[in-house]
């Protein structure tokens, strides 16, 4: 039984992915800028199940308690309702359907964990504004290519009222806020973590999925060379290698010592190309080297080689991306300013800007509560993955010059304008930052699993009659 498949099927309807948060909507891949930013909650990702006559028209049994979580009951009807959605989801995805009692037990365990988290959120004073629920509601409708009214007509056919659906969305957002606060602080990504990830990617990649740019110094050895000539050529190659290891400029050394054409014309650089287009000797000898690493002299039939890893693109890390240039206005929320009030204020700013009655940059300098306000809200050029999911989703939906509707995040409400887009080549540092983000995602998943297990272990859970 693949319990991960079961959990994912349930999660598509009932859970928000575990993620951190940030005021400006930026991922913490590097030093914080402006408002000191990290990762917020994504819009709940919900795929609506196909209406099922069995699910909607089955006679409803008398309800009973199947478990008690810290004195709060979980009922059989709760399990049945979630179970019907999980079964419909698995059927829609074409997944293997587990035995119903196994799936029911999985659903019950998830409900218990959700109940524990909601109790913890209430104790911690975590709250979710109605505006955030409405934003999530709109996001779910968009994900399913329908309007909000169409969404609720569909849910009504499945026996779910608007109030119940909004309650579920609110609960998911409460859990998300709790996870952001409790889990994110546990995650630290070091340079050693990134190095290890890149090594693993490199070792697991074959020559057709990895690109490298090598610096090359070649000292030719003539055919039928005498031992003395070979020794002299080897000594010359060793001299070049020693200079490079002492920190001398590679291009200068290549021009002085290399007999290869690129040594004179391109500073010894062979250019970024798939690894399978390099000689096997070059690939094997540099495979374990970091960027900047040197190896050699190496002997081949042509002579002696000294190699430097100038650039490496590992499988899964792109060399070029589409960057976005955006600006935003951030209003932080709290006791003096609710999300609803902040959204109304930003909606008024948007109306004034579109009517040419106000300037975006001026409003940002006057009202934005983010470090970017001094620059008129300008966030600069950003690679994919820099912004948190809902921020990036809203940005991706814009055309240059367009302004988003107010967007809520963990630290406030934003108004976003896309200025322009461009295609750009990633630097080694930017590729490394993308790898850092991937490592952080993995660590967040691990930290969430540990935290959830600890929270579940501290809860009092009494099982009653099994769900039916």
CSV table of C-alpha atoms in Angstrom, one decimal:
chain,number,residue,atom,x,y,z
A,1,UNK,CA,0.0,0.0,0.0
A,2,UNK,CA,1.4,3.4,-1.0
A,3,UNK,CA,0.3,5.6,1.9
A,4,UNK,CA,2.0,8.6,0.3
A,5,UNK,CA,-0.5,8.3,-2.6
A,6,UNK,CA,-3.4,8.2,-0.2
A,7,UNK,CA,-2.1,11.2,1.8
A,8,UNK,CA,-1.6,13.2,-1.4
A,9,UNK,CA,-5.1,12.4,-2.6
A,10,UNK,CA,-6.5,13.6,0.6
A,11,UNK,CA,-4.2,16.6,0.7
A,12,UNK,CA,-5.3,17.8,-2.7
A,13,UNK,CA,-8.7,18.7,-1.2
A,14,UNK,CA,-7.9,19.4,2.4
A,15,UNK,CA,-4.4,20.6,2.9
A,16,UNK,CA,-2.2,23.5,2.1
A,17,UNK,CA,1.5,22.6,1.3
A,18,UNK,CA,3.8,23.2,4.2
A,19,UNK,CA,5.7,26.4,3.5
A,20,UNK,CA,7.2,29.4,5.3
A,21,UNK,CA,6.4,33.1,4.8
A,22,UNK,CA,7.7,36.6,4.2
A,23,UNK,CA,6.6,40.2,4.3
A,24,UNK,CA,7.7,41.0,0.7
A,25,UNK,CA,7.0,37.6,-0.7
A,26,UNK,CA,10.6,36.6,-1.2
A,27,UNK,CA,12.3,33.3,-0.6
A,28,UNK,CA,15.1,33.3,1.9
A,29,UNK,CA,17.7,32.0,-0.6
A,30,UNK,CA,20.1,34.8,0.2
A,31,UNK,CA,20.5,37.8,2.5
A,32,UNK,CA,17.2,39.4,3.4
A,33,UNK,CA,16.5,42.7,1.7
A,34,UNK,CA,14.0,45.4,2.3
A,35,UNK,CA,11.6,44.1,4.9
A,36,UNK,CA,13.5,41.0,5.9
A,37,UNK,CA,11.6,38.5,3.8
A,38,UNK,CA,11.0,34.7,3.6
A,39,UNK,CA,8.2,32.3,2.4
A,40,UNK,CA,4.4,32.6,2.8
A,41,UNK,CA,1.5,30.2,2.4
A,42,UNK,CA,0.4,29.1,-1.0
A,43,UNK,CA,-3.3,29.2,-2.1
A,44,UNK,CA,-4.9,25.9,-1.1
A,45,UNK,CA,-4.5,23.5,-4.0
A,46,UNK,CA,-7.8,21.8,-4.4
A,47,UNK,CA,-8.9,19.6,-7.3
A,48,UNK,CA,-12.7,19.1,-7.1
A,49,UNK,CA,-13.8,15.5,-7.2
A,50,UNK,CA,-16.1,14.2,-9.9
A,51,UNK,CA,-19.7,14.2,-8.6
A,52,UNK,CA,-20.6,10.7,-7.5
A,53,UNK,CA,-24.1,9.4,-7.1
A,54,UNK,CA,-22.8,7.0,-4.5
A,55,UNK,CA,-21.2,9.8,-2.5
A,56,UNK,CA,-24.1,12.3,-2.8
A,57,UNK,CA,-27.2,10.2,-2.7
A,58,UNK,CA,-26.2,7.5,-0.2
A,59,UNK,CA,-28.4,7.3,2.9
A,60,UNK,CA,-26.8,9.1,5.8
A,61,UNK,CA,-26.1,6.9,8.8
A,62,UNK,CA,-26.7,7.9,12.4
A,63,UNK,CA,-23.5,9.7,13.5
A,64,UNK,CA,-21.2,8.6,16.3
A,65,UNK,CA,-17.8,9.5,17.7
A,66,UNK,CA,-14.8,7.6,16.3
A,67,UNK,CA,-12.1,9.4,18.2
A,68,UNK,CA,-11.6,12.0,20.8
A,69,UNK,CA,-8.7,14.5,20.4
A,70,UNK,CA,-7.9,16.4,23.6
A,71,UNK,CA,-11.6,16.2,24.6
A,72,UNK,CA,-12.7,17.3,21.1
A,73,UNK,CA,-14.6,14.6,19.1
A,74,UNK,CA,-14.1,13.4,15.6
A,75,UNK,CA,-17.3,11.9,14.2
A,76,UNK,CA,-18.0,9.1,11.7
A,77,UNK,CA,-19.8,11.5,9.4
A,78,UNK,CA,-16.6,13.7,9.2
A,79,UNK,CA,-14.6,10.7,8.2
A,80,UNK,CA,-17.3,9.5,5.7
A,81,UNK,CA,-17.4,12.9,4.0
A,82,UNK,CA,-13.6,13.2,3.7
A,83,UNK,CA,-13.4,9.5,2.7
A,84,UNK,CA,-15.8,10.1,-0.2
A,85,UNK,CA,-13.7,12.9,-1.5
A,86,UNK,CA,-10.5,10.9,-1.2
A,87,UNK,CA,-12.0,8.0,-3.1
A,88,UNK,CA,-13.4,10.3,-5.9
A,89,UNK,CA,-10.0,11.9,-6.1
A,90,UNK,CA,-8.1,8.6,-6.4
A,91,UNK,CA,-10.6,7.4,-9.1
A,92,UNK,CA,-10.2,10.7,-11.0
A,93,UNK,CA,-6.4,10.4,-10.9
A,94,UNK,CA,-6.5,6.7,-12.0
A,95,UNK,CA,-4.6,5.7,-8.9
A,96,UNK,CA,-4.8,2.3,-7.2
A,97,UNK,CA,-7.7,2.1,-4.9
A,98,UNK,CA,-6.7,0.8,-1.4
A,99,UNK,CA,-9.1,-1.2,0.7
A,100,UNK,CA,-11.7,1.0,2.1
A,101,UNK,CA,-10.9,0.3,5.7
A,102,UNK,CA,-7.3,1.2,5.1
A,103,UNK,CA,-8.2,4.5,3.4
A,104,UNK,CA,-10.7,5.3,6.2
A,105,UNK,CA,-8.0,4.8,8.8
A,106,UNK,CA,-5.7,7.1,6.8
A,107,UNK,CA,-8.4,9.8,6.6
A,108,UNK,CA,-9.1,9.5,10.3
A,109,UNK,CA,-5.4,9.9,11.2
A,110,UNK,CA,-5.2,13.0,9.0
A,111,UNK,CA,-8.3,14.5,10.7
A,112,UNK,CA,-6.7,13.8,14.1
A,113,UNK,CA,-3.6,15.6,13.0
A,114,UNK,CA,-5.6,18.5,11.6
A,115,UNK,CA,-7.6,18.7,14.8
A,116,UNK,CA,-4.4,18.8,16.9
A,117,UNK,CA,-3.0,21.6,14.8
A,118,UNK,CA,-6.2,23.7,14.9
A,119,UNK,CA,-6.3,23.4,18.7
A,120,UNK,CA,-2.7,24.5,18.9
A,121,UNK,CA,-3.4,27.4,16.6
A,122,UNK,CA,-6.3,28.6,18.8
A,123,UNK,CA,-4.2,28.3,21.9
A,124,UNK,CA,-1.5,30.4,20.2
A,125,UNK,CA,-4.0,33.1,19.2
A,126,UNK,CA,-3.5,32.5,15.4
A,127,UNK,CA,-6.3,34.2,13.4
A,128,UNK,CA,-7.3,34.4,9.7
A,129,UNK,CA,-9.1,37.4,8.3
A,130,UNK,CA,-12.2,37.0,6.1
A,131,UNK,CA,-10.3,38.7,3.3
A,132,UNK,CA,-7.7,35.9,3.3
A,133,UNK,CA,-10.4,33.3,3.1
A,134,UNK,CA,-12.0,35.1,0.2
A,135,UNK,CA,-8.7,35.3,-1.6
A,136,UNK,CA,-8.2,31.5,-1.1
A,137,UNK,CA,-11.7,31.0,-2.3
A,138,UNK,CA,-10.9,32.8,-5.5
A,139,UNK,CA,-7.7,31.0,-5.9
A,140,UNK,CA,-9.4,27.6,-5.7
A,141,UNK,CA,-11.9,28.7,-8.3
A,142,UNK,CA,-9.2,29.8,-10.6
A,143,UNK,CA,-7.3,26.6,-10.2
A,144,UNK,CA,-10.4,24.7,-11.3
A,145,UNK,CA,-11.1,27.1,-14.2
A,146,UNK,CA,-14.4,28.4,-12.9
A,147,UNK,CA,-15.9,31.4,-11.2
A,148,UNK,CA,-16.6,31.5,-7.5
A,149,UNK,CA,-20.3,31.1,-8.2
A,150,UNK,CA,-19.6,28.1,-10.5
A,151,UNK,CA,-17.4,26.6,-7.7
A,152,UNK,CA,-20.2,26.8,-5.2
A,153,UNK,CA,-22.8,25.3,-7.6
A,154,UNK,CA,-20.4,22.4,-8.1
A,155,UNK,CA,-19.8,22.0,-4.4
A,156,UNK,CA,-23.6,22.1,-3.7
A,157,UNK,CA,-24.0,19.2,-6.1
A,158,UNK,CA,-21.5,17.3,-3.9
A,159,UNK,CA,-23.4,18.2,-0.7
A,160,UNK,CA,-21.1,20.9,0.6
A,161,UNK,CA,-22.4,24.4,1.6
A,162,UNK,CA,-20.6,27.7,1.1
A,163,UNK,CA,-20.2,28.1,4.9
A,164,UNK,CA,-18.7,24.7,5.3
A,165,UNK,CA,-16.3,25.2,2.5
A,166,UNK,CA,-15.1,28.5,3.8
A,167,UNK,CA,-14.7,27.0,7.2
A,168,UNK,CA,-12.4,24.3,5.7
A,169,UNK,CA,-10.4,27.0,3.9
A,170,UNK,CA,-10.1,29.0,7.1
A,171,UNK,CA,-8.9,25.9,8.9
A,172,UNK,CA,-6.3,25.2,6.3
A,173,UNK,CA,-5.0,28.8,6.5
A,174,UNK,CA,-4.9,28.6,10.3
A,175,UNK,CA,-2.8,25.4,10.0
A,176,UNK,CA,-0.6,27.1,7.5
A,177,UNK,CA,0.1,30.1,9.7
A,178,UNK,CA,0.9,27.8,12.6
A,179,UNK,CA,3.3,25.7,10.5
A,180,UNK,CA,5.0,28.9,9.2
A,181,UNK,CA,5.6,30.1,12.8
A,182,UNK,CA,6.6,26.7,14.3
A,183,UNK,CA,8.6,25.1,11.5
A,184,UNK,CA,10.4,27.7,9.5
A,185,UNK,CA,12.7,28.7,12.3
A,186,UNK,CA,14.0,25.2,12.5
A,187,UNK,CA,15.3,25.2,8.9
A,188,UNK,CA,18.9,26.3,8.2
A,189,UNK,CA,20.7,25.7,4.9
A,190,UNK,CA,24.5,25.9,5.0
A,191,UNK,CA,27.0,26.1,2.2
A,192,UNK,CA,28.0,22.5,3.0
A,193,UNK,CA,24.3,21.4,2.4
A,194,UNK,CA,24.3,23.1,-1.0
A,195,UNK,CA,27.7,21.6,-1.9
A,196,UNK,CA,26.5,18.1,-1.0
A,197,UNK,CA,23.3,18.6,-3.0
A,198,UNK,CA,25.2,19.7,-6.0
A,199,UNK,CA,27.6,16.8,-5.7
A,200,UNK,CA,24.7,14.3,-5.5
A,201,UNK,CA,23.1,15.9,-8.5
A,202,UNK,CA,26.4,15.8,-10.4
A,203,UNK,CA,27.1,12.2,-9.5
A,204,UNK,CA,23.6,11.1,-10.4
A,205,UNK,CA,23.6,13.0,-13.8
A,206,UNK,CA,24.8,11.3,-16.9
A,207,UNK,CA,26.9,13.0,-19.5
A,208,UNK,CA,23.8,13.9,-21.7
A,209,UNK,CA,22.1,15.9,-18.9
A,210,UNK,CA,25.0,17.9,-17.6
A,211,UNK,CA,26.8,20.8,-19.2
A,212,UNK,CA,30.3,22.0,-18.3
A,213,UNK,CA,32.7,24.8,-19.4
A,214,UNK,CA,36.4,23.8,-19.0
A,215,UNK,CA,39.5,25.9,-19.1
A,216,UNK,CA,42.1,23.9,-21.0
A,217,UNK,CA,45.9,24.1,-21.3
A,218,UNK,CA,47.4,21.6,-23.8
A,219,UNK,CA,51.1,20.9,-24.0
A,220,UNK,CA,51.5,18.8,-27.2
A,221,UNK,CA,53.8,15.8,-27.3
A,222,UNK,CA,55.0,15.0,-30.8
A,223,UNK,CA,54.5,11.5,-32.2
A,224,UNK,CA,57.5,9.2,-31.7
A,225,UNK,CA,58.8,11.6,-29.0
A,226,UNK,CA,61.8,10.4,-27.0
A,227,UNK,CA,61.6,10.0,-23.3
A,228,UNK,CA,63.5,13.2,-22.8
A,229,UNK,CA,61.1,15.1,-25.0
A,230,UNK,CA,58.1,13.6,-23.0
A,231,UNK,CA,59.7,14.6,-19.7
A,232,UNK,CA,60.3,18.2,-21.0
A,233,UNK,CA,56.7,18.5,-22.2
A,234,UNK,CA,55.4,17.2,-18.9
A,235,UNK,CA,57.6,19.6,-17.0
A,236,UNK,CA,56.1,22.5,-19.0
A,237,UNK,CA,52.6,21.3,-18.3
A,238,UNK,CA,53.5,21.0,-14.6
A,239,UNK,CA,54.8,24.6,-14.6
A,240,UNK,CA,51.5,25.8,-16.1
A,241,UNK,CA,49.6,23.9,-13.4
A,242,UNK,CA,51.7,25.3,-10.6
A,243,UNK,CA,51.1,28.9,-11.8
A,244,UNK,CA,47.4,28.3,-11.9
A,245,UNK,CA,47.3,26.8,-8.4
A,246,UNK,CA,49.3,29.8,-7.2
A,247,UNK,CA,46.4,32.0,-8.4
A,248,UNK,CA,47.6,33.3,-11.7
A,249,UNK,CA,45.0,34.3,-14.3
A,250,UNK,CA,43.9,31.3,-16.4
A,251,UNK,CA,43.7,33.2,-19.7
A,252,UNK,CA,47.2,34.5,-19.3
A,253,UNK,CA,48.7,31.1,-18.4
A,254,UNK,CA,46.8,29.5,-21.4
A,255,UNK,CA,48.2,32.1,-23.8
A,256,UNK,CA,51.7,31.4,-22.5
A,257,UNK,CA,51.7,27.7,-22.3
A,258,UNK,CA,48.8,26.1,-24.3
A,259,UNK,CA,49.4,24.7,-27.8
A,260,UNK,CA,45.6,24.4,-28.4
A,261,UNK,CA,43.9,26.9,-30.6
A,262,UNK,CA,41.5,28.1,-27.9
A,263,UNK,CA,44.5,28.9,-25.7
A,264,UNK,CA,45.4,31.8,-27.9
A,265,UNK,CA,41.9,32.9,-29.1
A,266,UNK,CA,39.6,32.3,-26.1
A,267,UNK,CA,41.8,32.3,-23.0
A,268,UNK,CA,41.7,28.6,-22.9
A,269,UNK,CA,38.0,28.3,-22.5
A,270,UNK,CA,36.3,25.4,-24.3
A,271,UNK,CA,32.8,26.8,-23.8
A,272,UNK,CA,29.6,25.5,-22.1
A,273,UNK,CA,28.6,22.3,-23.7
A,274,UNK,CA,27.0,18.9,-22.8
A,275,UNK,CA,29.4,16.7,-21.0
A,276,UNK,CA,29.1,14.0,-23.6
A,277,UNK,CA,30.7,16.3,-26.2
A,278,UNK,CA,33.9,16.3,-24.1
A,279,UNK,CA,36.5,13.6,-24.2
A,280,UNK,CA,35.9,10.9,-21.6
A,281,UNK,CA,39.2,11.8,-20.0
A,282,UNK,CA,38.0,15.3,-19.4
A,283,UNK,CA,34.7,14.3,-17.9
A,284,UNK,CA,36.0,11.6,-15.6
A,285,UNK,CA,38.9,13.7,-14.3
A,286,UNK,CA,36.7,16.7,-13.5
A,287,UNK,CA,33.6,15.0,-12.3
A,288,UNK,CA,34.2,15.4,-8.6
A,289,UNK,CA,35.7,18.9,-8.8
A,290,UNK,CA,33.9,22.0,-7.6
A,291,UNK,CA,33.6,25.1,-9.9
A,292,UNK,CA,37.1,26.6,-9.9
A,293,UNK,CA,38.8,23.3,-9.2
A,294,UNK,CA,42.0,22.3,-11.1
A,295,UNK,CA,43.3,18.9,-12.3
A,296,UNK,CA,46.4,17.9,-14.2
A,297,UNK,CA,48.7,17.5,-15.9
A,298,UNK,CA,46.8,14.5,-17.4
A,299,UNK,CA,48.4,12.4,-20.2
A,300,UNK,CA,46.5,11.6,-23.4
A,301,UNK,CA,47.8,10.5,-26.8
A,302,UNK,CA,47.9,14.2,-27.8
A,303,UNK,CA,50.0,15.4,-24.9
A,304,UNK,CA,49.5,16.8,-21.4
A,305,UNK,CA,46.4,18.6,-20.2
A,306,UNK,CA,45.6,20.9,-17.4
A,307,UNK,CA,41.9,21.5,-16.8
A,308,UNK,CA,39.9,24.0,-14.7
A,309,UNK,CA,36.1,23.7,-14.1
A,310,UNK,CA,34.9,27.2,-15.0
A,311,UNK,CA,31.1,26.5,-15.1
A,312,UNK,CA,28.9,23.6,-14.5
A,313,UNK,CA,25.2,23.2,-15.1
A,314,UNK,CA,23.8,20.2,-13.3
A,315,UNK,CA,20.6,18.4,-14.4
A,316,UNK,CA,17.5,20.3,-13.2
A,317,UNK,CA,19.3,23.7,-12.9
A,318,UNK,CA,18.5,25.9,-15.9
A,319,UNK,CA,21.1,28.0,-17.7
A,320,UNK,CA,18.6,30.7,-18.8
A,321,UNK,CA,15.4,31.9,-17.2
A,322,UNK,CA,12.7,34.5,-17.7
A,323,UNK,CA,13.2,37.2,-15.1
A,324,UNK,CA,10.5,39.6,-13.9
A,325,UNK,CA,10.9,43.2,-12.9
A,326,UNK,CA,8.2,44.3,-10.4
A,327,UNK,CA,7.3,46.8,-7.8
A,328,UNK,CA,4.8,46.6,-4.9
A,329,UNK,CA,3.2,48.4,-2.1
A,330,UNK,CA,3.0,46.6,1.2
A,331,UNK,CA,0.6,47.4,4.1
A,332,UNK,CA,1.3,45.5,7.2
A,333,UNK,CA,-1.7,44.3,9.2
A,334,UNK,CA,-2.4,44.1,12.9
A,335,UNK,CA,-4.7,45.4,15.6
A,336,UNK,CA,-4.8,48.8,14.0
A,337,UNK,CA,-5.3,47.6,10.4
A,338,UNK,CA,-7.1,44.4,9.4
A,339,UNK,CA,-6.5,42.6,6.1
A,340,UNK,CA,-9.9,43.7,4.9
A,341,UNK,CA,-9.2,47.4,5.6
A,342,UNK,CA,-5.7,47.1,4.0
A,343,UNK,CA,-7.1,45.5,0.9
A,344,UNK,CA,-9.7,48.3,0.6
A,345,UNK,CA,-7.0,50.9,0.9
A,346,UNK,CA,-4.9,49.2,-1.7
A,347,UNK,CA,-7.9,48.8,-4.0
A,348,UNK,CA,-8.4,52.5,-3.8
A,349,UNK,CA,-4.7,53.1,-4.7
A,350,UNK,CA,-5.1,50.8,-7.7
A,351,UNK,CA,-8.2,52.6,-8.9
A,352,UNK,CA,-6.4,56.0,-8.6
A,353,UNK,CA,-3.4,54.7,-10.5
A,354,UNK,CA,-5.5,53.3,-13.3
A,355,UNK,CA,-7.4,56.5,-13.6
A,356,UNK,CA,-4.0,58.4,-13.8
A,357,UNK,CA,-4.9,60.3,-10.6
A,358,UNK,CA,-1.8,58.9,-8.7
A,359,UNK,CA,1.6,57.5,-9.4
A,360,UNK,CA,2.5,54.0,-8.2
A,361,UNK,CA,6.1,54.9,-7.2
A,362,UNK,CA,4.9,58.0,-5.3
A,363,UNK,CA,2.3,56.0,-3.4
A,364,UNK,CA,4.8,53.3,-2.6
A,365,UNK,CA,7.3,55.9,-1.2
A,366,UNK,CA,4.5,57.5,0.9
A,367,UNK,CA,2.6,54.4,2.2
A,368,UNK,CA,4.5,51.1,1.6
A,369,UNK,CA,5.8,49.6,4.8
A,370,UNK,CA,8.6,47.6,3.2
A,371,UNK,CA,12.3,48.3,2.7
A,372,UNK,CA,11.7,48.8,-1.0
A,373,UNK,CA,9.5,51.9,-0.4
A,374,UNK,CA,12.5,54.3,-0.8
A,375,UNK,CA,12.9,53.0,-4.4
A,376,UNK,CA,9.2,53.5,-5.1
A,377,UNK,CA,8.5,49.8,-4.3
A,378,UNK,CA,11.0,48.6,-6.9
A,379,UNK,CA,12.0,45.0,-6.3
A,380,UNK,CA,14.5,44.8,-9.1
A,381,UNK,CA,15.0,41.8,-11.5
A,382,UNK,CA,14.0,38.5,-10.0
A,383,UNK,CA,14.5,34.9,-11.1
A,384,UNK,CA,11.7,32.3,-10.9
A,385,UNK,CA,11.4,31.0,-7.4
A,386,UNK,CA,12.5,34.1,-5.7
A,387,UNK,CA,9.0,35.1,-4.7
A,388,UNK,CA,6.6,33.0,-2.6
A,389,UNK,CA,4.0,31.0,-4.4
A,390,UNK,CA,1.0,33.3,-4.2
A,391,UNK,CA,3.1,36.4,-4.9
A,392,UNK,CA,4.7,34.7,-7.9
A,393,UNK,CA,1.4,33.3,-9.1
A,394,UNK,CA,-0.2,36.8,-9.1
A,395,UNK,CA,2.9,38.2,-10.8
A,396,UNK,CA,2.9,35.5,-13.5
A,397,UNK,CA,-0.7,36.3,-14.4
A,398,UNK,CA,0.2,39.9,-15.2
A,399,UNK,CA,1.3,41.5,-18.4
A,400,UNK,CA,3.9,44.3,-18.4
A,401,UNK,CA,2.3,47.4,-17.0
A,402,UNK,CA,-0.6,45.6,-15.3
A,403,UNK,CA,-1.4,45.9,-11.6
A,404,UNK,CA,-2.7,43.0,-9.5
A,405,UNK,CA,-5.7,43.1,-7.2
A,406,UNK,CA,-4.7,43.3,-3.5
A,407,UNK,CA,-2.9,40.2,-2.4
A,408,UNK,CA,-2.7,38.9,1.2
A,409,UNK,CA,0.5,37.4,2.7
A,410,UNK,CA,1.6,36.4,6.2
A,411,UNK,CA,2.9,39.9,7.0
A,412,UNK,CA,0.4,42.1,5.2
A,413,UNK,CA,-1.4,42.9,1.9
A,414,UNK,CA,0.4,43.8,-1.3
A,415,UNK,CA,-0.4,45.6,-4.5
A,416,UNK,CA,1.9,44.4,-7.3
A,417,UNK,CA,2.8,45.9,-10.7
A,418,UNK,CA,4.8,44.0,-13.3
A,419,UNK,CA,7.1,46.4,-15.1
A,420,UNK,CA,8.8,44.1,-17.6
A,421,UNK,CA,10.2,40.7,-18.4
A,422,UNK,CA,13.4,39.4,-20.0
A,423,UNK,CA,15.3,36.2,-20.7
A,424,UNK,CA,18.6,36.1,-18.9
A,425,UNK,CA,21.5,33.7,-18.4
A,426,UNK,CA,22.0,32.5,-14.8
A,427,UNK,CA,25.3,33.2,-13.2
A,428,UNK,CA,27.0,30.5,-11.1
A,429,UNK,CA,25.9,32.2,-8.0
A,430,UNK,CA,22.3,32.4,-9.2
A,431,UNK,CA,22.4,28.7,-10.1
A,432,UNK,CA,23.7,28.0,-6.6
A,433,UNK,CA,20.9,30.1,-5.1
A,434,UNK,CA,18.4,28.0,-7.0
A,435,UNK,CA,20.0,24.9,-5.6
A,436,UNK,CA,19.8,26.4,-2.1
A,437,UNK,CA,16.1,26.9,-2.5
A,438,UNK,CA,15.6,23.3,-3.5
A,439,UNK,CA,17.6,22.1,-0.4
A,440,UNK,CA,15.5,24.4,1.7
A,441,UNK,CA,12.2,22.9,0.3
A,442,UNK,CA,13.5,19.5,1.2
A,443,UNK,CA,14.5,20.5,4.7
A,444,UNK,CA,11.1,22.2,5.3
A,445,UNK,CA,9.3,19.0,4.4
A,446,UNK,CA,11.5,17.1,6.8
A,447,UNK,CA,11.1,19.7,9.6
A,448,UNK,CA,7.3,19.7,9.1
A,449,UNK,CA,7.2,15.9,9.4
A,450,UNK,CA,9.2,16.0,12.6
A,451,UNK,CA,7.1,18.9,14.0
A,452,UNK,CA,3.8,17.2,13.2
A,453,UNK,CA,5.0,14.0,14.7
A,454,UNK,CA,6.0,15.8,17.9
A,455,UNK,CA,2.6,17.6,18.1
A,456,UNK,CA,0.7,14.4,17.5
A,457,UNK,CA,2.8,12.7,20.2
A,458,UNK,CA,1.8,15.3,22.8
A,459,UNK,CA,-1.9,15.0,22.1
A,460,UNK,CA,-4.3,12.8,24.0
A,461,UNK,CA,-6.2,10.7,21.5
A,462,UNK,CA,-8.8,8.1,22.4
A,463,UNK,CA,-10.1,5.8,19.7
A,464,UNK,CA,-13.8,4.8,19.9
A,465,UNK,CA,-15.7,2.8,17.4
A,466,UNK,CA,-14.0,2.4,14.0
A,467,UNK,CA,-15.3,4.6,11.2
A,468,UNK,CA,-17.9,3.0,8.9
